[in-house]
Coordinates of C-alpha atoms and ligand atoms in Angstrom, one line a residue:
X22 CA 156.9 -15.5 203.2
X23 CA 160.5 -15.6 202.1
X24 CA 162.4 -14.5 204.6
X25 CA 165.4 -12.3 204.5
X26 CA 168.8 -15.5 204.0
X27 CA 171.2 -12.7 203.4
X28 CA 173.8 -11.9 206.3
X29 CA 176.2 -9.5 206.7
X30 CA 179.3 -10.5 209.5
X31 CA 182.6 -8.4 210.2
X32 CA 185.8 -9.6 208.3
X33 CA 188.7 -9.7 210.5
X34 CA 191.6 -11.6 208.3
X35 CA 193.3 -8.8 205.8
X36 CA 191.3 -8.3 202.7
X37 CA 193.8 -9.9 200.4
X38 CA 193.8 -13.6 202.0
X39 CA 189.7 -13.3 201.0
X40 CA 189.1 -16.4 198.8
X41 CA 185.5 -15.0 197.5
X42 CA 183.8 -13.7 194.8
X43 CA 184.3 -10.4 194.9
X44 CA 186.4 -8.0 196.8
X45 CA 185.4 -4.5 197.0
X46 CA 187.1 -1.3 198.1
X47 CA 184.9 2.3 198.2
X48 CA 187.0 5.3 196.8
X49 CA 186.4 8.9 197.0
X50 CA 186.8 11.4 194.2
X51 CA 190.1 13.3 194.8
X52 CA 191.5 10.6 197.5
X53 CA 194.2 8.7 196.0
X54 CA 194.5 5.5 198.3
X55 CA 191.2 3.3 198.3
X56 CA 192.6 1.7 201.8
X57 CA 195.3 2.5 204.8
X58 CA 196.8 -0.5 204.6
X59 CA 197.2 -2.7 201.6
X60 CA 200.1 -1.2 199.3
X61 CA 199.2 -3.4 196.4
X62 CA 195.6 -2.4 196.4
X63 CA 196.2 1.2 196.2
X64 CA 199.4 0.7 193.4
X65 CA 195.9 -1.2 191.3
X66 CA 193.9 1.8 191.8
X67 CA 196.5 4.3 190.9
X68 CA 197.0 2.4 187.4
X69 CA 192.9 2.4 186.8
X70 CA 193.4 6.2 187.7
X71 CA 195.6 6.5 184.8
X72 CA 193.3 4.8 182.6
X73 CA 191.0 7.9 183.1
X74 CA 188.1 4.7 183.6
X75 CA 187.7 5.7 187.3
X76 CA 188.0 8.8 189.4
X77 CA 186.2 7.9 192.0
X78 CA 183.1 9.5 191.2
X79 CA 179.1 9.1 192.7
X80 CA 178.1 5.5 191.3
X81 CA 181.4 4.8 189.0
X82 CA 183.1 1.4 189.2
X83 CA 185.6 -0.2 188.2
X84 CA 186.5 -4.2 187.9
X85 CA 189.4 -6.1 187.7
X86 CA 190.2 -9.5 187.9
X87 CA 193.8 -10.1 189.8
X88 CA 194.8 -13.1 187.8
X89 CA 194.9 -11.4 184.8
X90 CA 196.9 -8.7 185.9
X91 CA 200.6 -8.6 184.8
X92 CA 201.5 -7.1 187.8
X93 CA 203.3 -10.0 190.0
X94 CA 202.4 -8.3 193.2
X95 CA 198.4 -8.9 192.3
X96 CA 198.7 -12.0 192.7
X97 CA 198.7 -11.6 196.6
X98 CA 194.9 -10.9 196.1
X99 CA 193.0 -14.3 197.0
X100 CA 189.6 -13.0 195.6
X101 CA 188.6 -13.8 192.4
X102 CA 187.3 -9.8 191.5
X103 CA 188.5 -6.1 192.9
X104 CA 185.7 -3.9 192.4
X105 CA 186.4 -0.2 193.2
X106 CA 183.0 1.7 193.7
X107 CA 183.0 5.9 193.5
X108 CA 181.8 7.4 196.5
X109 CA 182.0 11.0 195.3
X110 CA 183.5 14.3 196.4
X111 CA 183.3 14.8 200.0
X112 CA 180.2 16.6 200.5
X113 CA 179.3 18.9 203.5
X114 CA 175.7 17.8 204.2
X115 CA 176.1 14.9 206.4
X116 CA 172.5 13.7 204.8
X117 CA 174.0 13.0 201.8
X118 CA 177.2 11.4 203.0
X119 CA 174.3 8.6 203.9
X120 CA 172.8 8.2 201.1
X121 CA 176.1 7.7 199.2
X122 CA 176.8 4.9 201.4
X123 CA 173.7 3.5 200.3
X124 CA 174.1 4.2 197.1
X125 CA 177.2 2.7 197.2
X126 CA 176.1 -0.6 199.2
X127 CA 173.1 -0.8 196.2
X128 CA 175.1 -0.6 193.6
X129 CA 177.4 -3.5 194.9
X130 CA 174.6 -5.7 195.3
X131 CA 174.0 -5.2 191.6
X132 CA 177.3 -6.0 190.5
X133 CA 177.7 -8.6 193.0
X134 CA 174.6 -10.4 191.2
X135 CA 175.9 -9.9 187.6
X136 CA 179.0 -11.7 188.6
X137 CA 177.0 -14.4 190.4
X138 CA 179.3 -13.9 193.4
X139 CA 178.5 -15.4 196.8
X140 CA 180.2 -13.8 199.0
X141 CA 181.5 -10.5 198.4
X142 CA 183.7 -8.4 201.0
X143 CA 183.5 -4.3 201.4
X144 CA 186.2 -2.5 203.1
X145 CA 185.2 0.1 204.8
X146 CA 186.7 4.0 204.1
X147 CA 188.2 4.9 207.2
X148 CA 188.7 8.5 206.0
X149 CA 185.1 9.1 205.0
X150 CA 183.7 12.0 207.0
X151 CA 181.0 10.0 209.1
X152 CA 180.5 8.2 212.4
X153 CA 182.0 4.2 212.0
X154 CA 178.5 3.1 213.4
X155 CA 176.8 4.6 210.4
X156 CA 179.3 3.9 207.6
X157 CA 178.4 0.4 208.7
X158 CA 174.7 1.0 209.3
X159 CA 174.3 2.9 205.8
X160 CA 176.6 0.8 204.2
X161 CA 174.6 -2.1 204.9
X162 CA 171.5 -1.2 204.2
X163 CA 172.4 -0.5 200.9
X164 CA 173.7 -3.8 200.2
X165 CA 170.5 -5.6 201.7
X166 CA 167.9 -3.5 200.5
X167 CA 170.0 -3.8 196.7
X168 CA 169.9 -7.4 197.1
X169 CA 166.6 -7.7 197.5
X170 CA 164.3 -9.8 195.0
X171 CA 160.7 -11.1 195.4
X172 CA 160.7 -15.0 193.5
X173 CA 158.0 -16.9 195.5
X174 CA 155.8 -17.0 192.6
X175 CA 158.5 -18.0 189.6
X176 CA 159.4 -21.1 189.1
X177 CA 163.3 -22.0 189.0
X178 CA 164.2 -22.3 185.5
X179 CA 166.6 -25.8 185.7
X180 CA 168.9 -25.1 183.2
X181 CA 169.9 -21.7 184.9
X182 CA 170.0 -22.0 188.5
X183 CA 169.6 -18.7 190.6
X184 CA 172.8 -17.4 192.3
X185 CA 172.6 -14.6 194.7
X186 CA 175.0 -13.0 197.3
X187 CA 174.7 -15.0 200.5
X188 CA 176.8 -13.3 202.4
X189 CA 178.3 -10.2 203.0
X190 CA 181.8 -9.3 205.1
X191 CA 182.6 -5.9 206.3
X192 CA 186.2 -5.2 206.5
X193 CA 186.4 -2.6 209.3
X194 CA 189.5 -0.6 206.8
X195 CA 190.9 1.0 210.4
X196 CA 187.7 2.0 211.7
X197 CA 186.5 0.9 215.3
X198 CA 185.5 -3.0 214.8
X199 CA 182.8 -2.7 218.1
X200 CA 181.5 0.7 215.9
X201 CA 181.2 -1.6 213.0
X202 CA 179.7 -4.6 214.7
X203 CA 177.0 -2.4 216.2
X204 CA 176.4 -0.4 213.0
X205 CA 176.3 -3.7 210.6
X206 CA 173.7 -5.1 213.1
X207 CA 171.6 -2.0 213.1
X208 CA 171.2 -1.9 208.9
X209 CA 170.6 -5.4 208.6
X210 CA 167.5 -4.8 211.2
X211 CA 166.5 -1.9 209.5
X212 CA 167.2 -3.8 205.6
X213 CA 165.1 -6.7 206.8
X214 CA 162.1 -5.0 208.3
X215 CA 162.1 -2.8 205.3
X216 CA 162.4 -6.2 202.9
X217 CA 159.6 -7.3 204.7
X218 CA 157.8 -4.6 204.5
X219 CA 158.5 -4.9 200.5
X220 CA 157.5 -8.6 200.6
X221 CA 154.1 -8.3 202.1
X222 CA 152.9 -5.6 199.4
X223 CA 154.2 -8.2 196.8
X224 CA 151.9 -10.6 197.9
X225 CA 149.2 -10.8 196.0
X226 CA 145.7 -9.5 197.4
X227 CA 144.6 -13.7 197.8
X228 CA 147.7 -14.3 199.8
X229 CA 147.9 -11.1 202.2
X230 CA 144.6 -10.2 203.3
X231 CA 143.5 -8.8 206.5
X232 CA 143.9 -12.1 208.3
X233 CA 147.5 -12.7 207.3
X234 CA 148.4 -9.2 209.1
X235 CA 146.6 -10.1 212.0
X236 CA 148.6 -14.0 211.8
X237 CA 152.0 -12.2 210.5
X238 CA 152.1 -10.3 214.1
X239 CA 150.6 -12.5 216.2
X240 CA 153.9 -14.5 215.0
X241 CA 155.9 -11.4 215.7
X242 CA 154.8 -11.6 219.3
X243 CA 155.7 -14.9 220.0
X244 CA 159.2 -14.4 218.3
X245 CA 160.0 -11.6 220.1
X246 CA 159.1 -9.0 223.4
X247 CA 155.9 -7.2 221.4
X248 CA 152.2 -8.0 222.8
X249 CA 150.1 -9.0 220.1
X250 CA 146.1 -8.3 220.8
X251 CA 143.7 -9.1 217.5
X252 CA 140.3 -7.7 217.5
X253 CA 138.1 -9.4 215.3
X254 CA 134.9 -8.4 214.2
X255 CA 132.8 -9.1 217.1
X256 CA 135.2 -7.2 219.3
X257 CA 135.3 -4.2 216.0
X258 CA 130.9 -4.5 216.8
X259 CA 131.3 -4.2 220.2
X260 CA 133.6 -1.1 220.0
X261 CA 130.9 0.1 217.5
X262 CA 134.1 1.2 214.9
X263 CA 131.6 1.4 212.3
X264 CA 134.2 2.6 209.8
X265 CA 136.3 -0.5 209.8
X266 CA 132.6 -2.2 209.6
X267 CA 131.7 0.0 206.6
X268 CA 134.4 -0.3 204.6
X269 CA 134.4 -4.1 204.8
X270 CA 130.5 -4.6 204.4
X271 CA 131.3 -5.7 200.8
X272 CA 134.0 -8.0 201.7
X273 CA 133.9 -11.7 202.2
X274 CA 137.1 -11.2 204.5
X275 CA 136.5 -10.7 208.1
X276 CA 138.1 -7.0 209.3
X277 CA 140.6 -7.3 211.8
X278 CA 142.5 -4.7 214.2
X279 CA 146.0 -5.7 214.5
X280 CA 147.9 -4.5 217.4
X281 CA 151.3 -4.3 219.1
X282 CA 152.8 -3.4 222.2
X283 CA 156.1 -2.3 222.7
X284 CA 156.6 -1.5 226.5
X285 CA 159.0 -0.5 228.7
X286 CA 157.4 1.1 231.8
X287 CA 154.5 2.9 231.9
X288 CA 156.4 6.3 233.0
X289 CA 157.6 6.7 229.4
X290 CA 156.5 8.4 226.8
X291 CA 154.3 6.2 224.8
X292 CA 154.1 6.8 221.1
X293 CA 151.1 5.5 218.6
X294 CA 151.7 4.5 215.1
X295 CA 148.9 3.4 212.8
X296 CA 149.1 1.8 209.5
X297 CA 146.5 1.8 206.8
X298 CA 146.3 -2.0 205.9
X299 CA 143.9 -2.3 203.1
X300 CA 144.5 -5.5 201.3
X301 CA 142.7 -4.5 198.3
X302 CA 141.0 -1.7 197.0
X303 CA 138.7 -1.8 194.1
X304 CA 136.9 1.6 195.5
X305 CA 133.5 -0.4 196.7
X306 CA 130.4 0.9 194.8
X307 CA 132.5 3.8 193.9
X308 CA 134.3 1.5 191.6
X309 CA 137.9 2.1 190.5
X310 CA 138.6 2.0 186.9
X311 CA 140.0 -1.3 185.7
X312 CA 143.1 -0.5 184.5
X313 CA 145.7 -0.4 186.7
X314 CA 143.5 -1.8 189.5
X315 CA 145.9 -4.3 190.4
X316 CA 148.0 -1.7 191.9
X317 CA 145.9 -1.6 194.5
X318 CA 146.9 -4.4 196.6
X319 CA 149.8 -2.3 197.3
X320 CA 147.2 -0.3 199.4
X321 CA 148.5 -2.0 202.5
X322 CA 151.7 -0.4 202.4
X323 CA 151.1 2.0 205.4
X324 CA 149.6 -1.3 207.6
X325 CA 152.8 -3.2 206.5
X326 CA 155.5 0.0 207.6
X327 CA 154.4 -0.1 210.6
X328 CA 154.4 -3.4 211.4
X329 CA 158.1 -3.9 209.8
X330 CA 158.8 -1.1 212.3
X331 CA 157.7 -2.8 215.6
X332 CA 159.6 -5.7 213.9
X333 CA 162.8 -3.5 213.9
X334 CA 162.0 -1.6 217.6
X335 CA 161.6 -5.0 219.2
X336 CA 165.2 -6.1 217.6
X337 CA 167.2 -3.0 218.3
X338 CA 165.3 -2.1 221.4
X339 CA 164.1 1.9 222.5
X340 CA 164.9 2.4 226.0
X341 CA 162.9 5.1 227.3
X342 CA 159.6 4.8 225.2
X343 CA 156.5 2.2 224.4
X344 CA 155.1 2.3 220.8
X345 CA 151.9 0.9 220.2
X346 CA 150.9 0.2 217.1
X347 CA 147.6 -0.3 215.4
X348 CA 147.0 -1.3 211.9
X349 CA 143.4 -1.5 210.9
X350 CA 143.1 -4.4 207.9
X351 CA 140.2 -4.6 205.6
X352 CA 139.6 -4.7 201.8
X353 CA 137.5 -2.5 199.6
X354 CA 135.6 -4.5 197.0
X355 CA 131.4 -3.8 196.4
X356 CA 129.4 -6.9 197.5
X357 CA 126.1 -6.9 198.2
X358 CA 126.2 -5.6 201.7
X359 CA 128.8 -2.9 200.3
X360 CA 128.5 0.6 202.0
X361 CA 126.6 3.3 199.6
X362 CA 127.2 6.6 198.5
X363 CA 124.4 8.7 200.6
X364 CA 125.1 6.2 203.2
X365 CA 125.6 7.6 206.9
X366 CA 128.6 5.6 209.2
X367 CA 129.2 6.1 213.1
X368 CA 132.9 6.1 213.9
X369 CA 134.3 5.1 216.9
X370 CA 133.4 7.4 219.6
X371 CA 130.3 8.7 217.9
X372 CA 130.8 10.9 215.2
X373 CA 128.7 10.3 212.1
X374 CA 129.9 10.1 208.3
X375 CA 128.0 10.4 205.4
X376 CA 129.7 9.0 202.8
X377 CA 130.1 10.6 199.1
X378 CA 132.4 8.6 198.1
X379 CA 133.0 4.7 198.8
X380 CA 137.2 4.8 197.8
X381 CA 138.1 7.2 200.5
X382 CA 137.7 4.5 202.3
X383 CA 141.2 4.6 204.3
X384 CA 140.1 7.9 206.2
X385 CA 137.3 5.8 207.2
X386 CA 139.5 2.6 208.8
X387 CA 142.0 5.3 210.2
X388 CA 139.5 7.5 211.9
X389 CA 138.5 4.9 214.2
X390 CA 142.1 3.4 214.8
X391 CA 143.3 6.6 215.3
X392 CA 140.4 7.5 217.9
X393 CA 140.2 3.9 219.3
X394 CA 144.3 4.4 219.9
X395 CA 144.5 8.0 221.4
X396 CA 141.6 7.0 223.9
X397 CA 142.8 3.9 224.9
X398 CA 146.9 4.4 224.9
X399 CA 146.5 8.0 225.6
X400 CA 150.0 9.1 223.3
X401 CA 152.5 11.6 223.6
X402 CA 152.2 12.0 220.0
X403 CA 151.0 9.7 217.1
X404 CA 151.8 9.4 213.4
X405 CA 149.8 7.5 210.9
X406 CA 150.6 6.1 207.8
X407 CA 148.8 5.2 204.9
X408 CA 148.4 5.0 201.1
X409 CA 145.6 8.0 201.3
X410 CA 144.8 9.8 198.2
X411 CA 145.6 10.2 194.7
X412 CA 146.2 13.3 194.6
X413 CA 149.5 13.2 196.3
X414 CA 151.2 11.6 193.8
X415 CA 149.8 14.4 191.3
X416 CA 151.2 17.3 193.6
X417 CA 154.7 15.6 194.7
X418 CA 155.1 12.6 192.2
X419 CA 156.6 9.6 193.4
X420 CA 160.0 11.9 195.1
X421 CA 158.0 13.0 198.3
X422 CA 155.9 11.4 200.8
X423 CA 153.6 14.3 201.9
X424 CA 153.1 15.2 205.3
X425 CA 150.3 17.1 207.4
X426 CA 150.2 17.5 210.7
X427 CA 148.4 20.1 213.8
X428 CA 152.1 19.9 215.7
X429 CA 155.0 21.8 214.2
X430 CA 157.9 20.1 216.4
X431 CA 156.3 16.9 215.8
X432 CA 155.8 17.5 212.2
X433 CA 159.7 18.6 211.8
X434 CA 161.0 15.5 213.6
X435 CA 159.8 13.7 211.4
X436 CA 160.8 16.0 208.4
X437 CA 164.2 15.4 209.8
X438 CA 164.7 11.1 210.3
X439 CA 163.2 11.3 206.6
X440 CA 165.9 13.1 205.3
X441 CA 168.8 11.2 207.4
X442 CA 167.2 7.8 206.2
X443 CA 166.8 9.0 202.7
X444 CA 163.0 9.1 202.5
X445 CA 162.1 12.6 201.7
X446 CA 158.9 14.0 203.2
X447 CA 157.7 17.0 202.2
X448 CA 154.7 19.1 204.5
X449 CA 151.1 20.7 203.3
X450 CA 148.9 22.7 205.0
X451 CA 146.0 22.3 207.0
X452 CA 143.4 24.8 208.1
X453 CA 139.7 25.6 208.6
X454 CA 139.0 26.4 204.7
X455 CA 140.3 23.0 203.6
X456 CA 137.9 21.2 206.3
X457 CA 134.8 23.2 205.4
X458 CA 135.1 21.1 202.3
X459 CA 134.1 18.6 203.8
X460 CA 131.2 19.8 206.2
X461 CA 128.3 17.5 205.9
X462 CA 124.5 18.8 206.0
X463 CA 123.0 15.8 207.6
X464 CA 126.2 13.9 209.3
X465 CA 129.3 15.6 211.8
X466 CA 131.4 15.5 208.5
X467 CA 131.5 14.1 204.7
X468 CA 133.7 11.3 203.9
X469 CA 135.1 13.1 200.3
X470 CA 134.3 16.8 199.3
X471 CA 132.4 17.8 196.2
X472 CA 135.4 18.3 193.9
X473 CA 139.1 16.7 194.6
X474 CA 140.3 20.3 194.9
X475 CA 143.1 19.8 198.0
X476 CA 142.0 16.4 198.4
X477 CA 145.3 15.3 200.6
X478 CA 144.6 17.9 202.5
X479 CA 141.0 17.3 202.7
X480 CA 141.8 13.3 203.4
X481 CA 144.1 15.0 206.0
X482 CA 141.5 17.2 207.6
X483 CA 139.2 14.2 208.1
X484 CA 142.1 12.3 210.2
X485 CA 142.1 16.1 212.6
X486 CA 138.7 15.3 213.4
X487 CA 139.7 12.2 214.9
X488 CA 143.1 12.9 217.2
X489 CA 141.6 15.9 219.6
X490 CA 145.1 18.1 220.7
X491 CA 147.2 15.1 220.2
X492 CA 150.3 16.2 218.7
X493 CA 149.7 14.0 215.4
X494 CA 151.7 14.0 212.0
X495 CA 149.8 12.3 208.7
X496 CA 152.6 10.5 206.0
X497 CA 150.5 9.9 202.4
X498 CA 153.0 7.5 201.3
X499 CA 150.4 6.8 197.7
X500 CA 153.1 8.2 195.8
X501 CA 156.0 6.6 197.7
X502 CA 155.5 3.1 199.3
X503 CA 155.5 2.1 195.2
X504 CA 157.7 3.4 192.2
X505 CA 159.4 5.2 195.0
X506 CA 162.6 7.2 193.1
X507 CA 164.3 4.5 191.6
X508 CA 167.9 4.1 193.0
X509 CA 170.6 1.2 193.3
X510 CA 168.7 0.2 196.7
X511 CA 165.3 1.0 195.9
X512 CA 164.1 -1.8 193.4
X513 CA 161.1 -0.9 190.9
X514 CA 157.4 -1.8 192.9
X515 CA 157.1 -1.7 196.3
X516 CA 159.5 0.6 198.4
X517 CA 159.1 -0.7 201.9
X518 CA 159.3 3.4 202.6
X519 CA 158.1 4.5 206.1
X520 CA 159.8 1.8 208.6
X521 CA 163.0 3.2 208.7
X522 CA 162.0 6.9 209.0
X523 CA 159.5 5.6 211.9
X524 CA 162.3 3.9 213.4
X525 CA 164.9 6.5 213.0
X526 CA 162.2 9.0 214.2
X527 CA 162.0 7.2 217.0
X528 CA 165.0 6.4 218.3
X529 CA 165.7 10.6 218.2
X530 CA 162.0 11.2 219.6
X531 CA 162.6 14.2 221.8
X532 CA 159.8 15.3 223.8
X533 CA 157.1 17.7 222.3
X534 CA 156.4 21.1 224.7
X535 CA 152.7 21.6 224.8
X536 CA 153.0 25.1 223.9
X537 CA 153.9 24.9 220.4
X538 CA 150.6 24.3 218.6
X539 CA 150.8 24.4 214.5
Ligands
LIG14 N1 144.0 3.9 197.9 C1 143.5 5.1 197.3 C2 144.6 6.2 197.1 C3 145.6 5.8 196.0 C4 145.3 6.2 194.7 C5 146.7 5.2 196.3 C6 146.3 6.0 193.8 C7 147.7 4.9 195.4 C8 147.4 5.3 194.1 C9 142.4 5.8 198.2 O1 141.6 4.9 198.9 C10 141.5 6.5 197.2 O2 140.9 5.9 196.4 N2 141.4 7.8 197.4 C11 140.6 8.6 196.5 C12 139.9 9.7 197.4 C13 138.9 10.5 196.7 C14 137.7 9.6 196.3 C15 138.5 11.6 197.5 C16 141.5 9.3 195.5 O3 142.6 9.8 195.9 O4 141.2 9.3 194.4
LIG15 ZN1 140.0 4.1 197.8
LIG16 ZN1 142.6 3.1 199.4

C-alpha cells in the first residue's frame, strides 16, 4: 500500500526568507491586504488588483514570479513563486467557510503540482471568520486530500521523472501557533485515513480481498492502541452468520469478520460502526451485466471508511467513548456452491431469508454484523455504512449520500458532522409500507422485493430487522464513496467519503434520550 509521504509542519521564520517552490498567500474578496505583516506582499497584491486578474474570488488565482518583477522591493521574496488563491466573500454559514478552506487547500495542491514545486508554504488568513484550529484543520485537509494520487500500478516513465509536493509549511499569518499546531495535526489525520481509505478501493479486487482487510487491521492493531479480533470462517460457522456464509458460497476467498476495539472504560458510551467490505461484486447467480462491472471492486468502500476511521480515532484519541467496529469482508462472484435465487439463509440470531435476488447481497453480510455487533457490544447507537443499492445514485446522484435511520437525534447528528466536513447526507423515509415489500411467504423476510420500487429504502428496511430499538442510522454511500462531486480535493474515482463524517460525528457524539423514537 502506498502510504501517505506527504507532511504538513508549522513555518515559523517570516514568509519572505522561504527559499521554496512556491509561496502562497489566501485572499478574500473585498479584503485588500493578503497578510498583517509583510508590506511588500500586500503592495504585489494591490498591483494584481489593478490588473482586474484577481479580486479575490472562490477558486481565482493568481501567480507571480518575484524575480521578474521590476519592483526592487520583490526581491526580498526568497521563494521562487507568490501564488494568491481567492477565498471568496465572507459568507455567514460557517459550513461553508470550511469548505472554502478546502477548496482552497485543493486547489493549491493542483497548482503546486503544475509547477513541480516541493515544498510550498500557505500563510494562513488571520482575519478569516473561523476558529485558528480549523483554518488549519480545513486548510490542510485540502492540501492532502488535493495531493493525492494512486501510482502503484504505473510504471515511472524515465525520461520524465514524477515530482510531487513533499512538504507542506503553514505560516500561522498572526493566528495562535499552538491553534495551528493542533489543527494542522488534526487534518493530516483526518487527509490520511481518508487517502487510505481512497487507496484500498483502488486496489484492484486480486490485491484487496477479504483477507487483506482482515491483515490491513490486524496491522493497525499492532501500530496503534485498537484491539484487533479476526473471525474466520470456522468462527463465522460457529456463530451460524449464515449470511456472510451465503454470500461467499461462490467465492474461492475465505469470509472474514474484521473487528476493532477502541476502548476507554467500560462506563462510556460505546458506539458500533459497521462497514460493508465486499471486495467484489459480480451479483452471484444474479449476474451483473458486464459492462461497468469493474466498478464493483469499489464495493468495499463502506468496509474501508470505517476502518480509515478507527485509524483516525486511535490517532486523535475520543476521550469519553469506545467504538467498535465491524466490517464484514466477502466477495460476490457465482461458483458452484453459489447461493440461489429461491434459496432460504439463516442470519445470525435466527431469522430466515429467502433470497430473490443473489446482488443484494450487502444486506445479507450487514444483517448479521449488525446483529452479531448490537448483541455482543450492546451500543449506545450504531451507524453502518455501505455501498447498498443502486437506486440511490438514481434518486440523489453522486451529490448526496442517503441516509435512513429509526432515531431522529441520531439520524440529525449525523446530518450535521456531514455538512461541517463537507459530505452531504441527505435522509429517506422508512416505514411499515416499505417493509411489507419485502415480507416473505415461506422465510421471516425476502432478501429483494418484487419490483426495485423504493429499493434504498427497502435495502434499508431489511437492516431495521436486524438492530431491535437500537438507535441506528444507515449511510448508502453507492452514489458517493465513487465519482463523489468532483472538487479541487476530491479526485475523480474513489472518494474516501464516510471517515471524516464518522470521525467528526464522533467526536460531537452527544448522548441520545431514549424518548425520542423516529
Ligand atoms: N453493490 C450493489 C449496489 C451498487 C450498485 C453500488 C451500483 C454501486 C453502484 C448492490 O449489492 C446491489 O447490487 N444492489 C442491487 C439490489 C437490488 C437487486 C435489489 C441494486 O441496487 O441493483
Ligand atoms: Zn450486489
Ligand atoms: Zn454489492
Amino acid at each position: 500500500m502506498p502510504d501517505q509521504t506527504v507532511t504538513i509542519e508549522l513555518f515559523d521564520q517570516e514568509p519572505s526568507t522561504f527559499a521554496g517552490g512556491l509561496l502562497v498567500y489566501l485572499v478574500e474578496e473585498g479584503i485588500s491586504q493578503a497578510t498583517e505583516s509583510d508590506l511588500v506582499i500586500n503592495r504585489l497584491l494591490a498591483q494584481v488588483r489593478e490588473t482586474g486578474d484577481f479580486k479575490g474570488e472562490e477558486d481565482q488565482i493568481f501567480l507571480l514570479y518575484p524575480e521578474l518583477i521590476s519592483m526592487e522591493a520583490a526581491r526580498n521574496v526568497a521563494a521562487k513563486r507568490v501564488l494568491f488563491v481567492g477565498l471568496g466573500k465572507q459568507d455567514d454559514a460557517i459550513n461553508g467557510r470550511r469548505e472554502r478552506l478546502r477548496l482552497a487547500g485543493g486547489t493549491i495542491a493542483k497548482q503546486a503540482g503544475a509547477v513541480k514545486a516541493k515544498e510550498v508554504l500557505v500563510v494562513l488568513p488571520k482575519k478569516y471568520l473561523l476558529d485558528a484550529v480549523e483554518i488549519a484543520q480545513c486548510l490542510s485537509e485540502g492540501l492532502m486530500l488535493g495531493s493525492y494520487r494512486f501510482d502503484l500500478y504505473k510504471q515511472p516513465k524515465e525520461d520524465a521523472p514524477a515530482v510531487q509536493v513533499e512538504r507542506f509549511l503553514l505560516h500561522d499569518g498572526g493566528l495562535a501557533a499552538s491553534a495551528v499546531h493542533k489543527g494542522l495535526e488534526l487534518g493530516w489525520i483526518l487527509a490520511s485515513a481518508t487517502c487510505a481509505a481512497r487507496d484500498m478501493a483502488n486496489q484492484p479486487g486480486n490485491n484487496w480481498t477479504p483477507a487483506d482487510f482482515a491483515e490491513y487491521a490486524k496491522k493497525l492493531g499492532k501500530k496503534s492502541r485498537l484491539k484487533c479480533t479476526i473471525l474466520d470462517k470456522g468462527n463465522l460457522q460457529k456463530l451460524r452468520m449464515g449470511g456472510i456464509l451465503g454470500v461467499n458460497q461462490g467465492s474461492a476467498q475465505p469470509p472474514f469478520l474484521v473487528i476493532l476495539e477502541y476502548r476507554t472504560n467500560k462506563k462510556n458510551p460505546t458506539i458500533l460502526l459497521v462497514g460493508k467490505g465486499l471486495t467484489f461484486d459480480a451479483g452471484g447467480i444474479s449476474a451483473k451485466q458486464s459492462v461497468g462491472m469493474e466498478e464493483m471492486k469499489y464495493d468495499m468502500c463502506g468496509g474501508a471508511a470505517v476502518l480509515a476511521a478507527m485509524r483516525a480515532i486511535a490517532e486523535i484519541g475520543l476521550a469519553e467513548m469506545n467504538v467498535v467496529a465491524l466490517v464484514p469482508a466477502t466477495e460476490n462472484l457465482s461458483g458452484s456452491a453459489a447461493l440461489k435465487p429461491g434459496d432460504i439463509i439463516r442470519h445470525y440470531g435466527g431469522k430466515t431469508s429467502e433470497i430473490i435476488n443473489t446482488d443484494a447481497e450487502g444486506r445479507l453480510i450487514l444483517a448479521d454484523a449488525l446483529a452479531y455487533g448490537i448483541e455482543t457490544y450492546k451500543p449506545q447507537a450504531v451507524i453502518d455504512v455501505a455501498t447498498l443499492t443502486g437506486a440511490v445514485i438514481i434518486g440523489l446522484g453522486h451529490h448526496y449520500t442517503g441516509l435512513l435511520g429509526n432515531n431522529d437525534q441520531w439520524a440529525n447528528q449525523l446530518i450535521e458532522a456531514g455538512a461541517r466536513v463537507g459530505e452531504p447526507l441527505w435522509r429517506l423515509p422508512l416505514g411499515c409500507e416499505y417493509r411489507k415489500q419485502i415480507d416473505s411467504k415461506i422465510a421471516d423476510l425476502k432478501n429483494a422485493g418484487s419490483d426495485r420500487s423504493g429499493s434504498t429504502i427497502t435495502a434499508a428496511c431489511y437492516l431495521q430487522e436486524f438492530v431491535g430499538e437500537t438507535p441506528w442510522v444507515h449511510l448508502d454511500i453507492a452514489g458517493t464513496a465513487w465519482n463523489f462531486t468532483e472538487k479541487s480535493y476530491i479526485p475523480k474515482g474513489p472518494s474516501g467519503i464516510g471517515a471524516r463524517t464518522l470521525v467528526d460525528c464522533l467526536r460531537q457524539w452527544r448522548p441520545i434520550q431514549s424518548a425520542d423514537k423516529n
